[in-house]
Coordinates of C-alpha atoms in Angstrom, one line a residue:
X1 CA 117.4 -8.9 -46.4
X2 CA 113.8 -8.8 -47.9
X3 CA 113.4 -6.9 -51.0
X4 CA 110.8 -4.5 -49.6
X5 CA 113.3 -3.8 -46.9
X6 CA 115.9 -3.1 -48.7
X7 CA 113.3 -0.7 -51.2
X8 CA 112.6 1.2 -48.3
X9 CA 116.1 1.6 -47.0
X10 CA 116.7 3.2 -50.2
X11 CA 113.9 5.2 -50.0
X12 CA 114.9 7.1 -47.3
X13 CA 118.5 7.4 -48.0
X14 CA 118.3 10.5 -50.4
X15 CA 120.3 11.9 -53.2
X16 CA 122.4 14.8 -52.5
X17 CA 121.8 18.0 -55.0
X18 CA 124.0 20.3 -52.9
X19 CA 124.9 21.0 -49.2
X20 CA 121.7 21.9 -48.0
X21 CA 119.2 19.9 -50.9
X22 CA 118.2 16.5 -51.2
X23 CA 115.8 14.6 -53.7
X24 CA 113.7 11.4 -52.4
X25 CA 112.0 9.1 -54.4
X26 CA 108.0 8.3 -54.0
X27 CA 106.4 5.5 -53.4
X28 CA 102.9 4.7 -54.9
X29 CA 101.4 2.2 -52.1
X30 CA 98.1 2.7 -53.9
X31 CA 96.6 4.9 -51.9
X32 CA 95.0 8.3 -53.6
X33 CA 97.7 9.9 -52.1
X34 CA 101.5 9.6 -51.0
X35 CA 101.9 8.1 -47.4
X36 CA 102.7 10.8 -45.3
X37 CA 105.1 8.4 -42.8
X38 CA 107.2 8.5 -46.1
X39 CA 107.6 12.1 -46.3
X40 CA 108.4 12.4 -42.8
X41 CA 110.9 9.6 -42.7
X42 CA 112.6 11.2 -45.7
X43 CA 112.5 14.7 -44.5
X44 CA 114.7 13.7 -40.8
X45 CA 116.7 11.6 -43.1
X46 CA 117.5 15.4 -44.8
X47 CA 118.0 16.9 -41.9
X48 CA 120.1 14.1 -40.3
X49 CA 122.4 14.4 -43.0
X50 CA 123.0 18.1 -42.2
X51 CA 124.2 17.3 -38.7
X52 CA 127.3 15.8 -37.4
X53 CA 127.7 13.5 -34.0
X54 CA 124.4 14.5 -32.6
X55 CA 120.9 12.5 -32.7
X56 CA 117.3 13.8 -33.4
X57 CA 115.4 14.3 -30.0
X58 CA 112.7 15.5 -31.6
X59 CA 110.4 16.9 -35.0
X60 CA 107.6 18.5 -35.2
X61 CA 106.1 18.5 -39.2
X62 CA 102.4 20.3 -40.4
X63 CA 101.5 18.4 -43.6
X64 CA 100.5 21.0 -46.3
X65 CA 99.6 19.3 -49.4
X66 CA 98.5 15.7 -50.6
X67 CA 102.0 14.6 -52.0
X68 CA 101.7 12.8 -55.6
X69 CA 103.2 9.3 -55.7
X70 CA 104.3 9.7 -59.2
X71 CA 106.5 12.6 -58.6
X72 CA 109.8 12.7 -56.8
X73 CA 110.5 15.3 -54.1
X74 CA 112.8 18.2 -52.9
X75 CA 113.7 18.6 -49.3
X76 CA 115.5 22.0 -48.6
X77 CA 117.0 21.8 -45.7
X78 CA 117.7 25.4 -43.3
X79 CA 121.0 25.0 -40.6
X80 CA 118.7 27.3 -38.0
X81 CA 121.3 27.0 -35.4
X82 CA 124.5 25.1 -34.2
X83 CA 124.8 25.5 -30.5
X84 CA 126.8 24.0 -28.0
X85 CA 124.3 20.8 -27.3
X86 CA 122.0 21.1 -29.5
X87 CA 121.2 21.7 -33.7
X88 CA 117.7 22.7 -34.8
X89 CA 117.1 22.4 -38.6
X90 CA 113.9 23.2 -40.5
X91 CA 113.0 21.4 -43.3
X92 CA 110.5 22.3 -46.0
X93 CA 109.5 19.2 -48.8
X94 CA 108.0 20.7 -52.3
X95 CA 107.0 18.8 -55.2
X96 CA 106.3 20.6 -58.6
X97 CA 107.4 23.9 -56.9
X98 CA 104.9 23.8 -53.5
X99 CA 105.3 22.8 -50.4
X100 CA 103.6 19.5 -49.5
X101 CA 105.4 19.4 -45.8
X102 CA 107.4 21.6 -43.6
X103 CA 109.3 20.2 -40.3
X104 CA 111.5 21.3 -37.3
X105 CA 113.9 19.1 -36.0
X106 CA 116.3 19.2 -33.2
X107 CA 119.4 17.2 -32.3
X108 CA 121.3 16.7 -29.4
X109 CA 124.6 15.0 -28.3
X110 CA 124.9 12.6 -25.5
X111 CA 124.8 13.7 -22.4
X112 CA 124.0 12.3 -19.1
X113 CA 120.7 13.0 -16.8
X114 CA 118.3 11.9 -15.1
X115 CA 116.0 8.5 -16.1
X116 CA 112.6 7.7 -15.6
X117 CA 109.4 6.5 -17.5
X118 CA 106.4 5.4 -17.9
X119 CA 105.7 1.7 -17.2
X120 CA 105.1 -0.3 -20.0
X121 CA 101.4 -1.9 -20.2
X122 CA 101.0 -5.4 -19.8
X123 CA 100.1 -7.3 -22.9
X124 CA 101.1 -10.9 -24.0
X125 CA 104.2 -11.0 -26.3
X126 CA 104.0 -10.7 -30.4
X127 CA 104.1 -14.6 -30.8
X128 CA 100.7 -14.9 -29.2
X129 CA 99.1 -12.6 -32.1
X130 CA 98.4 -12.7 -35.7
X131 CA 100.2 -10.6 -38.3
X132 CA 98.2 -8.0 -39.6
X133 CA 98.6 -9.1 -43.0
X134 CA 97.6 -12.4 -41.6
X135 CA 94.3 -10.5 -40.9
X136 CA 93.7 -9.3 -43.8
X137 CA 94.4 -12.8 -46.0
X138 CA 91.8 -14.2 -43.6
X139 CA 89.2 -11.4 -44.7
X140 CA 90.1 -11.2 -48.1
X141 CA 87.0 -11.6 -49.7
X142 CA 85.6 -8.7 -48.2
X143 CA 88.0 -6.4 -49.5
X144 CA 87.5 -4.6 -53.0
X145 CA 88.7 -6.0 -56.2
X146 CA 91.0 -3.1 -56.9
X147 CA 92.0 -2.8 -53.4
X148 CA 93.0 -6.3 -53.1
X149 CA 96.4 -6.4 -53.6
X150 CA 97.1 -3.3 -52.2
X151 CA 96.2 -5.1 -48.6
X152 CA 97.6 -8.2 -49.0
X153 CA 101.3 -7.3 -50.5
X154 CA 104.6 -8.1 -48.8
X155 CA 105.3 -4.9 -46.4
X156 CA 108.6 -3.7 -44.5
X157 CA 107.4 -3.7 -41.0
X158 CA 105.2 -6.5 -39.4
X159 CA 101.9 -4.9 -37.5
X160 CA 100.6 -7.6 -34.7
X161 CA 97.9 -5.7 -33.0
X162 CA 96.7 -7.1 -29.6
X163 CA 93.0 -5.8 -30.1
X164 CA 92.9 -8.2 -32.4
X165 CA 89.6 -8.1 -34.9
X166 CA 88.0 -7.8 -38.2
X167 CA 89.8 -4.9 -39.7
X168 CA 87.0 -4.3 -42.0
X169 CA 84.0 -4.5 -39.2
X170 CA 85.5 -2.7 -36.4
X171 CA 83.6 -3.2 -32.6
X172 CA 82.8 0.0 -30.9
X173 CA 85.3 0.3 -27.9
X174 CA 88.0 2.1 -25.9
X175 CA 89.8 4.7 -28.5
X176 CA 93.0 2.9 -27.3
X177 CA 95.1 0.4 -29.6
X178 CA 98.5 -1.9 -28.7
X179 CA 100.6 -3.1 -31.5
X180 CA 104.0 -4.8 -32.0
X181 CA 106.3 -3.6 -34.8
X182 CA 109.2 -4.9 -36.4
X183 CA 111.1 -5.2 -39.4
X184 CA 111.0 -8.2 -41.2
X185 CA 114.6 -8.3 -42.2
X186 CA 117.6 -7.3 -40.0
X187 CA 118.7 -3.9 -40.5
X188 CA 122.2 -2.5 -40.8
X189 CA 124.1 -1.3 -37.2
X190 CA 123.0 2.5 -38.6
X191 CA 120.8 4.9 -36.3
X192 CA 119.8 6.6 -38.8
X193 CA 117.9 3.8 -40.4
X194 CA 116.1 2.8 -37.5
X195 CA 115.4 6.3 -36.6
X196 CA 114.0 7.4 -40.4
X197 CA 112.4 4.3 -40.2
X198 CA 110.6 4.4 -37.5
X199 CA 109.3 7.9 -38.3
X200 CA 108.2 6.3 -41.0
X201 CA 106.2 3.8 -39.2
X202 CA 104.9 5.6 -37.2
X203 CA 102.1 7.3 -39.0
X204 CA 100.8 3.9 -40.2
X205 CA 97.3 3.3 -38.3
X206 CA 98.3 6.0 -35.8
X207 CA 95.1 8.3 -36.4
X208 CA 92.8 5.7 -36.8
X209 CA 92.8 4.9 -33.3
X210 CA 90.2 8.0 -33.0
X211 CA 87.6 6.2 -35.2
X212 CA 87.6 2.8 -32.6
X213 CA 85.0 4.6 -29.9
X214 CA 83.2 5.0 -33.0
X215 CA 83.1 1.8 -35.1
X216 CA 84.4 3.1 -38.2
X217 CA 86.5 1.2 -40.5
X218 CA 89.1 3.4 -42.1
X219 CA 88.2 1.5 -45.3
X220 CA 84.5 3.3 -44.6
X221 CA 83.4 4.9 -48.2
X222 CA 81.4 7.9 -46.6
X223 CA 84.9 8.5 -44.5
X224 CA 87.7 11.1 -45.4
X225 CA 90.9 11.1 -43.3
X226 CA 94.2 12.9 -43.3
X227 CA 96.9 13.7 -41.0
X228 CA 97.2 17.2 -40.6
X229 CA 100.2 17.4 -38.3
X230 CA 102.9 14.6 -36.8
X231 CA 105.3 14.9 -33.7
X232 CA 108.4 12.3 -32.6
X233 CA 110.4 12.7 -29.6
X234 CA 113.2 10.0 -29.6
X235 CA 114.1 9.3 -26.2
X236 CA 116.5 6.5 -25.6
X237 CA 118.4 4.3 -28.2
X238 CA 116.2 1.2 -30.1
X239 CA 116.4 -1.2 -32.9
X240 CA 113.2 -1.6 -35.3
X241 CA 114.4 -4.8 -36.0
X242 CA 113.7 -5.8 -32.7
X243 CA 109.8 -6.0 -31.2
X244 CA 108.5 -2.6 -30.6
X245 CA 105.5 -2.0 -28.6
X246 CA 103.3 0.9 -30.0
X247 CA 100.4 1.6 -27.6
X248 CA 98.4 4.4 -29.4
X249 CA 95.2 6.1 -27.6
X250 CA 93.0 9.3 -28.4
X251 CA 91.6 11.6 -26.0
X252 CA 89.6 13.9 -28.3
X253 CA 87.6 14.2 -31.2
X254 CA 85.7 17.4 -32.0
X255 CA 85.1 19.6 -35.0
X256 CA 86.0 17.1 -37.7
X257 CA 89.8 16.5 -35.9
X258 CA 91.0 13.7 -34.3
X259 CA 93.8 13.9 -32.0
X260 CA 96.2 10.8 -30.6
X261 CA 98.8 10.0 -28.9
X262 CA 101.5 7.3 -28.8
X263 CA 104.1 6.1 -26.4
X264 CA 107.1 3.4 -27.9
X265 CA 108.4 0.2 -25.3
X266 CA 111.1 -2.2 -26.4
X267 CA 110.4 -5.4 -25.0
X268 CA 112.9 -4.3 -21.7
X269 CA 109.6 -2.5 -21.1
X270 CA 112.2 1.2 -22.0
X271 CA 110.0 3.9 -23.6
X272 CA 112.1 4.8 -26.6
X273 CA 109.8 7.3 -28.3
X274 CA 106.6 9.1 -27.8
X275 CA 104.5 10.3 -31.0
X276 CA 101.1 12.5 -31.4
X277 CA 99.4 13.6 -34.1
X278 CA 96.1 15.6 -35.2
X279 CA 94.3 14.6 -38.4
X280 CA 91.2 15.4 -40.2
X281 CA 88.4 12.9 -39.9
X282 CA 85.1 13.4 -42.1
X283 CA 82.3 11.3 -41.8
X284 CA 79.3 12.2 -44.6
X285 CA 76.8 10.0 -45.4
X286 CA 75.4 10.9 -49.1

């Protein structure tokens, strides 16, 4: 298993204070502040471990504060309700005494139903594209000194994004982006792995898909983006080590928000999850 993989594995596993409390570590990715995906990853990880033979469905999380890389964090975790079918816990993540995120989640046990989907879009498979790190490698010299190696380190998922491009000079176009994900090592035969992990994944380039209509790198200097809220629904069973498709689109940007949108094939063409998410997007020339 690759050494980042592993890292991250351990990041989301959590130390146990007490029944209901649970301390993750942070990780500094060099960003001026923590990745939210983390946060989020770690918080169902929390809640997961509150809950016995029944899977997350869904989570709903508002992001308060900027998290602080350098500082680990407390996830409190509230048993709202045990029910016959379904759990619901709440989760609130502090650092230095305040809230940086709160989240609901909700688990359910198996139980059969009825099945449909969406059809999956038709795009050419992952071996036809480029890595995204491959991308960035390629446009290295146009990347800041101190942002360099930030950009062009080893990462736990591999990004191949069919739109492929200069990720530093963005065309205008549709507000509408397909990517492939997948580990780069195999992970262990764990659910809750591939489930935290995924959450995790899932905020990575997900709001940036509202800047493409506009031609906006997310590297702009006049641009200031955060997420303000993130929502998962986990529909069917998956593997991240495995190709994922992750086709991301925006309807709507107004008032300084960005909304989007994301729906999650396995290469059977199965939606396995379905993601949206509003985030602040400030565009001020000086």
């Amino acid at each position: 298993m690759s050494d980042v993989v592993a890292n991250l594995i351990s990041l989301l596993k959590l130390e146990s204070v007490s029944e209901n409390v649970f301390i993750g570590q942070s990780q500094d990715l060099g960003y001026p502040k923590l990745f939210g995906g983390q946060v989020v990853g770690q918080a169902l990880s929390a809640a997961h471990q509150t809950v016995e033979n029944r899977a997350p469905h869904s989570l709903h999380c508002y992001f308060l504060r900027p998290g602080n890389a350098s500082l680990s964090i407390e996830y409190e975790v509230e048993r709202v309700r045990d029910g016959g079918s379904f759990s619901v816990r709440h989760v609130t993540a502090k650092q230095e005494g305040k809230s940086i995120l709160s989240m609901t989640a909700s688990f359910h046990i198996e139980e059969e139903g009825f099945e449909h989907f969406d059809p999956m879009p038709s795009v050419p498979s992952p071996d036809v594209f480029e890595s995204e790190l491959s991308l960035y490698q390629q446009h290295a010299d146009e990347l800041p000194a101190k942002l360099r190696s930030l950009f062009l380190s080893e990462r736990p998922i591999e990004c191949r994004v069919v739109e492929n491009q200069n990720p530093f000079r963005p065309r205008h176009g549709m507000a509408k982006c397909h990517m492939w994900i997948k580990s780069i090592s195999p992970l262990p035969d764990d659910d809750l792995v591939h489930q935290s992990m995924l959450a995790y994944t899932t905020d990575y380039g997900f709001l940036s898909t509202a800047l493409m209509p506009h031609g906006i790198s997310i590297g702009n200097p006049y641009l200031n983006i955060a997420s303000l809220d993130h929502s998962i629904w986990f529909h069917r069973p998956f593997r991240l080590d495995e190709w994922l498709l992750y086709v991301a689109d925006s309807p709507s940007a107004s008032n300084a928000r960005g909304f989007v949108r994301g729906k999650i094939y396995d290469k059977e063409g199965r939606l396995v999850a379905s993601t949206a998410q509003e985030g602040l997007i400030r565009y001020r020339r000086k």
